[in-house]
mmCIF file of C-alpha atoms in Angstrom:
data_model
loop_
_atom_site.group_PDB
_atom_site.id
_atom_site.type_symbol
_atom_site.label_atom_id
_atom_site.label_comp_id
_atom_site.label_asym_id
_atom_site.label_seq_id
_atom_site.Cartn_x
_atom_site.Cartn_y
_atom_site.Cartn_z
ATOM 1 C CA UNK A 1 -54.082 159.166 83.401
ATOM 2 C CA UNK A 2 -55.244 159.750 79.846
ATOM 3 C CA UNK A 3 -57.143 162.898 80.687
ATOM 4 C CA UNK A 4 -53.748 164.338 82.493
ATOM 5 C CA UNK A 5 -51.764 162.903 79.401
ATOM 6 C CA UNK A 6 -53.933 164.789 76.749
ATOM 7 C CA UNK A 7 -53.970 167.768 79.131
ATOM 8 C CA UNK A 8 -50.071 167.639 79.001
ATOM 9 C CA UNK A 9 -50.021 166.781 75.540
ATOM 10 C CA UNK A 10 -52.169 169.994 74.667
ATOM 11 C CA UNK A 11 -50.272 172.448 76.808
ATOM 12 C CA UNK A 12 -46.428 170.749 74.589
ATOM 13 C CA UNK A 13 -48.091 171.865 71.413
ATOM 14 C CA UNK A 14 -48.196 175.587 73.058
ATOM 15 C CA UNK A 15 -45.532 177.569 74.461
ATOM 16 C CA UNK A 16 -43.480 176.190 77.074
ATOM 17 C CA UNK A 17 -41.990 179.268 79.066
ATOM 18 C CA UNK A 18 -39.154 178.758 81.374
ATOM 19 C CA UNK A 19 -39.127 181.207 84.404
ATOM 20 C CA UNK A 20 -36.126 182.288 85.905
ATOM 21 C CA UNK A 21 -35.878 182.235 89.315
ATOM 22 C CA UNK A 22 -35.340 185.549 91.363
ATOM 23 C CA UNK A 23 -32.987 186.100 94.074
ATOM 24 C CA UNK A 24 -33.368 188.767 96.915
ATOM 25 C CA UNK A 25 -30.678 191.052 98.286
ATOM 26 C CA UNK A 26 -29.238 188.083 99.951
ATOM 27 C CA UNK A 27 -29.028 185.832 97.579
ATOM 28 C CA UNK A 28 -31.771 183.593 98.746
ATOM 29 C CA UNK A 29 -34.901 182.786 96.003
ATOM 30 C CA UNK A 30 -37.475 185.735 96.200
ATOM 31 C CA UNK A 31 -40.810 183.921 96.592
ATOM 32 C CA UNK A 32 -42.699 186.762 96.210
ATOM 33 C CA UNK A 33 -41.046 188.252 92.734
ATOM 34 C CA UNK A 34 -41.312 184.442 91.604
ATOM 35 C CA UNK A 35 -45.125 184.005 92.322
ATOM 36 C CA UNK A 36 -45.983 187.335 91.260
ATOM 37 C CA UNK A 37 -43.635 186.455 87.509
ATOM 38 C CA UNK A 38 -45.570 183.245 87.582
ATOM 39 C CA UNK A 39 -49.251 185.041 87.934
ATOM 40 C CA UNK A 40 -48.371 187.163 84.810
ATOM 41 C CA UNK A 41 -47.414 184.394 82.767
ATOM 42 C CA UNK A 42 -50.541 182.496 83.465
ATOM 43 C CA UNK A 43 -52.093 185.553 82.606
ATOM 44 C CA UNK A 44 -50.198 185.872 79.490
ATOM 45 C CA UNK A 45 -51.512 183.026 78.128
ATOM 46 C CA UNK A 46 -48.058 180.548 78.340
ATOM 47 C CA UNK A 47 -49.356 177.393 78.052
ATOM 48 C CA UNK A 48 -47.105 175.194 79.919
ATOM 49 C CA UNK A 49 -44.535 176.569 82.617
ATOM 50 C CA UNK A 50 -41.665 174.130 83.445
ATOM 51 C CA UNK A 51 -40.360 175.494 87.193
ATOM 52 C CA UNK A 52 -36.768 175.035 87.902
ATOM 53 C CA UNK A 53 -35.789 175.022 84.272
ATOM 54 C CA UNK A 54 -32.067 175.750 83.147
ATOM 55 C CA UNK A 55 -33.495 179.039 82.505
ATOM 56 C CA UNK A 56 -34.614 179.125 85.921
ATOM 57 C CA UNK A 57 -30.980 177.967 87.197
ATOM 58 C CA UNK A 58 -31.623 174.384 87.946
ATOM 59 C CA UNK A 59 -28.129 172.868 88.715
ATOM 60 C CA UNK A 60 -27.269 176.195 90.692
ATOM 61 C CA UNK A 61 -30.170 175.702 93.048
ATOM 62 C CA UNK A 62 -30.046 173.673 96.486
ATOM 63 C CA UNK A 63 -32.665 170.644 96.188
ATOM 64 C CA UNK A 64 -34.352 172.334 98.737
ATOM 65 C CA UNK A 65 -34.634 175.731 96.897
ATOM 66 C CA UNK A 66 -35.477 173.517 93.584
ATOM 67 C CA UNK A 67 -38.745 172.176 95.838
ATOM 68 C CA UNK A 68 -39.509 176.154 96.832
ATOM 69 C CA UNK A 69 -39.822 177.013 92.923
ATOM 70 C CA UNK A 70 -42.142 174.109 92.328
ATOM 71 C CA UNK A 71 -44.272 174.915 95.295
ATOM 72 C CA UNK A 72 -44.246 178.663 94.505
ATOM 73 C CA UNK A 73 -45.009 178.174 90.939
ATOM 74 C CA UNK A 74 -47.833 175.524 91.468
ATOM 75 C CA UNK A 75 -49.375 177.799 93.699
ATOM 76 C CA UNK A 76 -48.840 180.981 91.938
ATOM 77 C CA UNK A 77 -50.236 179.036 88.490
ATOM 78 C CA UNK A 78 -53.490 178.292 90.103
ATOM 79 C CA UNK A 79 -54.360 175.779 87.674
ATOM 80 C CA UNK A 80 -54.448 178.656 85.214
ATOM 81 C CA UNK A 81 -51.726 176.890 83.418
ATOM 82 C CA UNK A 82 -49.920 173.523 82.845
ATOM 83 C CA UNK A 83 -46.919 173.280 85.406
ATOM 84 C CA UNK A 84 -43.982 170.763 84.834
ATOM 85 C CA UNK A 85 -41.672 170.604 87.496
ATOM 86 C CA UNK A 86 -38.202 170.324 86.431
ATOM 87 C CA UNK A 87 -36.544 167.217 88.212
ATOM 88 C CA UNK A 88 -32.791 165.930 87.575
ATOM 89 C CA UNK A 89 -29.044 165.283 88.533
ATOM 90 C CA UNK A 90 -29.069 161.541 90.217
ATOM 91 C CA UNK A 91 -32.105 159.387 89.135
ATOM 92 C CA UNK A 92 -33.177 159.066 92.733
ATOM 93 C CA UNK A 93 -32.916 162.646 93.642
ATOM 94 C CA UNK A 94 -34.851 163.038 90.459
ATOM 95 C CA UNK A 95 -37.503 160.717 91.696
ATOM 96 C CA UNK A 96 -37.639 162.186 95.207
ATOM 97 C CA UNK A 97 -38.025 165.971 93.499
ATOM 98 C CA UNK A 98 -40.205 164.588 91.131
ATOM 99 C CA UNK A 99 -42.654 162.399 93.943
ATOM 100 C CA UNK A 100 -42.543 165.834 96.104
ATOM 101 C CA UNK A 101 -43.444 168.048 93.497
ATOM 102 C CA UNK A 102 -46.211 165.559 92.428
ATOM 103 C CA UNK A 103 -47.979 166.175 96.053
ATOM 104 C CA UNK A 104 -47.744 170.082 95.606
ATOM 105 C CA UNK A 105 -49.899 169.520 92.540
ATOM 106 C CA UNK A 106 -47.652 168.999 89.725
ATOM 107 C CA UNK A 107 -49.498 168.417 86.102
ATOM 108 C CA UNK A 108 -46.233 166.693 84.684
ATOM 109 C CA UNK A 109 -42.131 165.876 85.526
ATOM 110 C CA UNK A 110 -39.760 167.731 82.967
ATOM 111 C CA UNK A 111 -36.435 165.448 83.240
ATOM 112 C CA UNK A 112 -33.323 167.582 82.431
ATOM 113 C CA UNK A 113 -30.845 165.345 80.721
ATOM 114 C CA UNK A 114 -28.291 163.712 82.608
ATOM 115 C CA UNK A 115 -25.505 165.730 82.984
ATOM 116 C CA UNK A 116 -22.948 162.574 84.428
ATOM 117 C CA UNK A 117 -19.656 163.156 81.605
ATOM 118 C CA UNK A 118 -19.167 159.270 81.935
ATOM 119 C CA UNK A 119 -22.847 158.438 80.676
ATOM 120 C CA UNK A 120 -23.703 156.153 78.480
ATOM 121 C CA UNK A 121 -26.425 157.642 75.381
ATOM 122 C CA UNK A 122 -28.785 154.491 75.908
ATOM 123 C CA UNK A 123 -28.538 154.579 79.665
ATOM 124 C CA UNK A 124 -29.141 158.604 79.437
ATOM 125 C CA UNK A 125 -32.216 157.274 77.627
ATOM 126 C CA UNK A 126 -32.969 154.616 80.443
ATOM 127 C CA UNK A 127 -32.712 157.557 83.044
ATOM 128 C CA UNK A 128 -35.614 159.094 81.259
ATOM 129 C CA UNK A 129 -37.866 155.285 81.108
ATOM 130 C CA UNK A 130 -37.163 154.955 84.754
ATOM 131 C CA UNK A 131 -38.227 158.841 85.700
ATOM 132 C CA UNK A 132 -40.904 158.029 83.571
ATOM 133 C CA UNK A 133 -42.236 154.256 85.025
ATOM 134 C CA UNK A 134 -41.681 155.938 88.323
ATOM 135 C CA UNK A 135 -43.931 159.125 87.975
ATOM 136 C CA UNK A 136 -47.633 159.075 88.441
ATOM 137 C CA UNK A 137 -47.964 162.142 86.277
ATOM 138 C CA UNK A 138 -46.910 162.170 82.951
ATOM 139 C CA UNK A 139 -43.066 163.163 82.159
ATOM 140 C CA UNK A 140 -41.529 165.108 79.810
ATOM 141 C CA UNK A 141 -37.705 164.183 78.734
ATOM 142 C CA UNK A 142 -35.350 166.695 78.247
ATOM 143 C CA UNK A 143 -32.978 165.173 75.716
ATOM 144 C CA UNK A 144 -30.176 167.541 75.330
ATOM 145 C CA UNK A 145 -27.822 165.260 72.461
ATOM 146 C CA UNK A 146 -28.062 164.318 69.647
ATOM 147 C CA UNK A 147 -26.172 161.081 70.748
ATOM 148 C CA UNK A 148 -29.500 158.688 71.293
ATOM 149 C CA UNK A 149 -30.051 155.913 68.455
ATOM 150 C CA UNK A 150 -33.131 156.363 66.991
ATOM 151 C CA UNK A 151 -33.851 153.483 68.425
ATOM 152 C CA UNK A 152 -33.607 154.545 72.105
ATOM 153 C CA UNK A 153 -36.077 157.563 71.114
ATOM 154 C CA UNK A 154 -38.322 155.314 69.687
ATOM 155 C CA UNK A 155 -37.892 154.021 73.076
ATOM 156 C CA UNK A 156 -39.094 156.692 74.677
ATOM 157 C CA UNK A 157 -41.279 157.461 72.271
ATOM 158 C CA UNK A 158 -43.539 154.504 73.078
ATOM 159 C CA UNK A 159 -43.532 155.066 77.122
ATOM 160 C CA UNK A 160 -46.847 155.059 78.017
ATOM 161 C CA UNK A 161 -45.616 157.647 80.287
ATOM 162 C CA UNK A 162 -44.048 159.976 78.419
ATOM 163 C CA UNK A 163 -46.112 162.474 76.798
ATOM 164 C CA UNK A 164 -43.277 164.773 75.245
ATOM 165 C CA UNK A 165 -39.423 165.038 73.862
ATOM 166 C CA UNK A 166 -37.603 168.468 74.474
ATOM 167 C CA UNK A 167 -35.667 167.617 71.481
ATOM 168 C CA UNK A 168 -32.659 170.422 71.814
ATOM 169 C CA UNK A 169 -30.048 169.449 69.558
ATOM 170 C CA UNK A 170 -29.758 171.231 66.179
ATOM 171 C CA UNK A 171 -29.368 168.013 63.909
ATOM 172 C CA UNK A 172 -32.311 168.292 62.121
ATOM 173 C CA UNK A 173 -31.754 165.284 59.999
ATOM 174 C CA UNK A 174 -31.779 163.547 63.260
ATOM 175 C CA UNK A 175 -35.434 165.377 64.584
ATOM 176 C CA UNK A 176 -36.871 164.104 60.890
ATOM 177 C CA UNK A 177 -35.941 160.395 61.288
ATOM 178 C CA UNK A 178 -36.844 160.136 64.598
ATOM 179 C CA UNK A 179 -40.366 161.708 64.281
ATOM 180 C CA UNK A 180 -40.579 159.594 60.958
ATOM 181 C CA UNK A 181 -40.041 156.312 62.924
ATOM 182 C CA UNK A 182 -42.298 157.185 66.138
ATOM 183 C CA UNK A 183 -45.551 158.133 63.456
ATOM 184 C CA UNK A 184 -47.205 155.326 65.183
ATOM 185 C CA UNK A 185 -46.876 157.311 68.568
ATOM 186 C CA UNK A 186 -48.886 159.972 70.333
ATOM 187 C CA UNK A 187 -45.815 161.549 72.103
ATOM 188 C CA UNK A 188 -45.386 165.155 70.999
ATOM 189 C CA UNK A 189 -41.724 166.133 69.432
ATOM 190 C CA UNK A 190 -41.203 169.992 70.988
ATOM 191 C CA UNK A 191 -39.001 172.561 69.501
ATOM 192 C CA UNK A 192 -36.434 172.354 72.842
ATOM 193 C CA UNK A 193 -34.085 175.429 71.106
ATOM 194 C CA UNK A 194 -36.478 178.483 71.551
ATOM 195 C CA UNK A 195 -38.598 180.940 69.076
ATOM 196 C CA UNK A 196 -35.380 180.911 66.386
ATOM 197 C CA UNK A 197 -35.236 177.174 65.918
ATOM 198 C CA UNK A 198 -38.927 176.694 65.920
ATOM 199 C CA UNK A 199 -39.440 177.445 62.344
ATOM 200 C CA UNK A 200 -37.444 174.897 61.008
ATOM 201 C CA UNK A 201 -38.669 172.345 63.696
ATOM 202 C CA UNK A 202 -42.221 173.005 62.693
ATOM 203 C CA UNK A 203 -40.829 172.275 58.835
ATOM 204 C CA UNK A 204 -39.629 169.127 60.487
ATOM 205 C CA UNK A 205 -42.828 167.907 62.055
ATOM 206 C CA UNK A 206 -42.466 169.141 65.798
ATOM 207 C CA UNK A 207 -45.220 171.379 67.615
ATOM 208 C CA UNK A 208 -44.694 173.895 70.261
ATOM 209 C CA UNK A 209 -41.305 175.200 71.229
ATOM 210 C CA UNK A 210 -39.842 176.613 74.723
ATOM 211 C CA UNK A 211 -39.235 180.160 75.584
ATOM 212 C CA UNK A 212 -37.209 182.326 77.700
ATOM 213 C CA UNK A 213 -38.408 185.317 75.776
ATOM 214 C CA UNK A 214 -41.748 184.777 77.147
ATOM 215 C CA UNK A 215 -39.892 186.213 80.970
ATOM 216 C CA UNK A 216 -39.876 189.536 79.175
ATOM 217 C CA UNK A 217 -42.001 189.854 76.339
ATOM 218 C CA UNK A 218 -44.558 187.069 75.843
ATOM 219 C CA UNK A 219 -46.483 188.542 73.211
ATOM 220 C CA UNK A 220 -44.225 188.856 70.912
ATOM 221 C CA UNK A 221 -43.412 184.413 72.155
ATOM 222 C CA UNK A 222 -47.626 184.629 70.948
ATOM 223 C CA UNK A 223 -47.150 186.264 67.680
ATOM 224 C CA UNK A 224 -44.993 183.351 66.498
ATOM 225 C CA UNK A 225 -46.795 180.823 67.971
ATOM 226 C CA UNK A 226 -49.499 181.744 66.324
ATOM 227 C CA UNK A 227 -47.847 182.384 62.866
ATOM 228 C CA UNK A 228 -46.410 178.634 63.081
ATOM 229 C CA UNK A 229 -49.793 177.552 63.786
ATOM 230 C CA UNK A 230 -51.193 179.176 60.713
ATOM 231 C CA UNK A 231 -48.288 177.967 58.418
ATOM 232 C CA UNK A 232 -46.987 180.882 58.100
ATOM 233 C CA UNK A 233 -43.581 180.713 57.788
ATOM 234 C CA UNK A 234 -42.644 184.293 56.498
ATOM 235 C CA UNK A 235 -44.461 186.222 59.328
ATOM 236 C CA UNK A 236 -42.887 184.078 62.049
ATOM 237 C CA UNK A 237 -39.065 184.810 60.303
ATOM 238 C CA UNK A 238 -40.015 188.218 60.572
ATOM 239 C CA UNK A 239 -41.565 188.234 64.280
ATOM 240 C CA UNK A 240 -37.861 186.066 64.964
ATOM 241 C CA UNK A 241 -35.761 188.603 63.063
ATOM 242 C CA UNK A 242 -36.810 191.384 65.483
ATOM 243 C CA UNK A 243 -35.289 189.036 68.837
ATOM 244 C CA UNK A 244 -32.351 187.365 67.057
ATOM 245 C CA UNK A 245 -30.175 190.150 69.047
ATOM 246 C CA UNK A 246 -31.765 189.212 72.066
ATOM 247 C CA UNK A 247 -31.145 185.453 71.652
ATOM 248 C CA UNK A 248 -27.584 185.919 69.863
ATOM 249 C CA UNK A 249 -26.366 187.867 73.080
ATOM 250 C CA UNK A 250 -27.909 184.754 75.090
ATOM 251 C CA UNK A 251 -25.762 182.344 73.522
ATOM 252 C CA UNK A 252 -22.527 184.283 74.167
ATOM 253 C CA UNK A 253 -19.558 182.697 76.101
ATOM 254 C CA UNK A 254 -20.988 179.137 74.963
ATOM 255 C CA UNK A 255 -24.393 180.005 76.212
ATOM 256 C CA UNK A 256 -23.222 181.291 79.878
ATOM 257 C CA UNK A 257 -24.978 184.720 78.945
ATOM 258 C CA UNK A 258 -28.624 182.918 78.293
ATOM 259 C CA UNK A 259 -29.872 183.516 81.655
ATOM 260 C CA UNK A 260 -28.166 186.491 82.294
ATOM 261 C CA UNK A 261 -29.422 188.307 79.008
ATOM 262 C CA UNK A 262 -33.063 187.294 80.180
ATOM 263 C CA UNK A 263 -32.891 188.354 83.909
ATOM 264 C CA UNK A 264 -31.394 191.898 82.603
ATOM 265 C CA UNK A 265 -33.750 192.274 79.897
ATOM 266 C CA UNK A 266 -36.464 191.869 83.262
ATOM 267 C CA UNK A 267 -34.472 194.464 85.443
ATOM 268 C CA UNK A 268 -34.836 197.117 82.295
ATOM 269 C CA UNK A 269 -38.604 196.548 82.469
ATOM 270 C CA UNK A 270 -38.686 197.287 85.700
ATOM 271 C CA UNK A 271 -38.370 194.535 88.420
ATOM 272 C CA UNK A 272 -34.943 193.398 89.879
ATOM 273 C CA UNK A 273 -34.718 190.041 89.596
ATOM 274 C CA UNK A 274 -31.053 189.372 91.204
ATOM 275 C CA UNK A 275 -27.762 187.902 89.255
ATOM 276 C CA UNK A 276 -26.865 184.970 87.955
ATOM 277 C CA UNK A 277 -25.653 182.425 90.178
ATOM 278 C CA UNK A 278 -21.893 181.550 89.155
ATOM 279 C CA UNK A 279 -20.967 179.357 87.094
ATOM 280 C CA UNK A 280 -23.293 181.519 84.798
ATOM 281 C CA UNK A 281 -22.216 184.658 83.995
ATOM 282 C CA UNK A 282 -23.405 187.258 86.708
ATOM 283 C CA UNK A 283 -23.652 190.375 84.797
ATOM 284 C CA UNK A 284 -23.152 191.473 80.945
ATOM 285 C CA UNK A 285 -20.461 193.889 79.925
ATOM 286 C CA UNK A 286 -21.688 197.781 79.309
ATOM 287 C CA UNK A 287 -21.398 197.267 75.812
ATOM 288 C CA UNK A 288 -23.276 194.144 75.852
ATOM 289 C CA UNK A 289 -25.336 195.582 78.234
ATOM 290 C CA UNK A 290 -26.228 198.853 75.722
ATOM 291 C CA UNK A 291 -26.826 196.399 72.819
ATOM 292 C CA UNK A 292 -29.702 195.090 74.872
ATOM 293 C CA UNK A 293 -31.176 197.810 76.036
ATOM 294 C CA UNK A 294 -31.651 199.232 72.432
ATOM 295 C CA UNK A 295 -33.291 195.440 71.994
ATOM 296 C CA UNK A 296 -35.962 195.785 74.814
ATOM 297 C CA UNK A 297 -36.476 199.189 73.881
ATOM 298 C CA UNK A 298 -37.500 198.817 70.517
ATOM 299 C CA UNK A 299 -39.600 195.745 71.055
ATOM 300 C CA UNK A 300 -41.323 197.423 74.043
ATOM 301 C CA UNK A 301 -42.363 200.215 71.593
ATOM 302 C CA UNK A 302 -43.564 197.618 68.990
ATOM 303 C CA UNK A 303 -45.736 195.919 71.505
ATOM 304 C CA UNK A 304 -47.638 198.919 72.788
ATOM 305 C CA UNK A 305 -48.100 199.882 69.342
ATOM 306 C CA UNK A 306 -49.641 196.594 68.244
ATOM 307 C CA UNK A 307 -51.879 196.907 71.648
#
């Protein structure tokens, strides 16, 4: 376990891209457009690739359609990089996903928070512990509040089992007390908000962030990587001030646009990648539409310039 857990531990410090998950014509999940997304983002370099995602439409997906995206991407990876299959919604169908997608070849289990509205914040915390004592792989949590105690992160925290926090809540005063009482840890704190929050998170103390932007353009997901890497704060502002339309437009109608921004972006590239599933929003407005067009064009012609 402690070679898997470092392995894990490695790929969290990197970029964890989120695929989506393409539909065909019919509306069922296009295995082929998925694997052959998957092989370029090995290829790209992405670090860790958590399948079945809320990028990649979790909680719209069947269970059996969540098990096709693990399979496909596990397969597709090759090994060529870290896969964390996304598990969630009850804590036993999160430990069946999770034991299945651990026999496909699974490196790790990414928990998505529970989503129950009657939840308690230390049992949402205990969901994670049990995923976590459960999995023979090393687990990720997925904490999506900013309701935990710092005493139920330290909690997790100290699992032996888990080997990162998604921390995606913007109360930063929270992120720095909580990483200043786990010190005596090993479990990685990950910037769970995307390339804009990651500066400040680094600030903080975290390492790594996730990425949608890494669907469409993942070099530019690279650039600031490697600028936060290097400490440089000023380069990776200005890298992040050339996407902030792409990831405004993404957090339109209370974020119901953040798949739907990404899966366009795709289709002006070049490969149809299907709608939204409802309740996301299926399709951006013309003008929304036109806003990010001009987006992907512009940072398409920066990136073959910088090649």
């Amino acid at each position: 376990m402690n070679a898997a857990m470092d392995k894990v531990r490695r790929a969290l410090t990197g970029i964890s891209g989120v695929p989506v998950t393409p539909y065909a014509a019919d509306g069922s999940v296009d295995t082929s457009k998925l694997s052959k997304l998957i092989v370029g983002l090995a290829h790209a370099g992405v670090h860790n690739l958590m399948a079945a995602g809320n990028t990649g439409e979790f909680f719209t997906l069947t269970m059996d359609e969540v098990r096709l995206v693990h399979r496909t991407t596990i397969k597709a990876a090759d090994g060529k990089a870290v896969v964390s299959a996304a598990v969630g919604r009850s804590l036993s169908e999160a430990k069946a996903l999770a034991r299945d997608a651990i026999a496909e070849g699974a490196d790790a289990i990414m928990g998505h928070h529970p989503m129950d509205p009657f939840a308690g914040p230390s049992y949402q915390a205990k969901y994670f512990l049990d995923l976590a004592t459960s999995s023979t792989v090393p687990v990720i949590a997925y904490v999506r509040s900013d309701n935990f105690s710092v005493s139920d992160f330290r909690q997790l925290a100290r699992h032996q089992n888990i080997a990162g926090i998604k921390f995606a809540s913007s109360n930063l005063m929270l992120l720095a007390e909580v990483i200043r009482s786990t010190k005596d840890t090993p479990t990685i704190w990950v910037c769970g908000l995307a390339e804009g929050w990651a500066p400040a998170f680094y600030a903080m103390g975290a390492r790594g962030f996730t990425s949608g932007l890494v669907n469409v353009f993942p070099e530019r997901s690279h650039a600031i990587y490697r600028a936060l890497e290097a400490g440089d704060f000023e380069e990776a502002r200005n890298l992040i001030d050339g996407i902030a339309g792409f990831e405004a437009l993404r957090t339109k109608y209370f974020n119901g646009a953040n798949v739907t921004v990404v899966k366009e972006a795709i289709g002006m590239l070049g490969t149809d990648v299907g709608k939204v599933r409802i309740p996301g929003v299926e399709a951006l407005s013309e003008t929304e539409r036109a806003e990010l067009r001009e987006i992907v064009e512009r940072v398409k012609a920066q990136a073959l310039m910088a090649q």
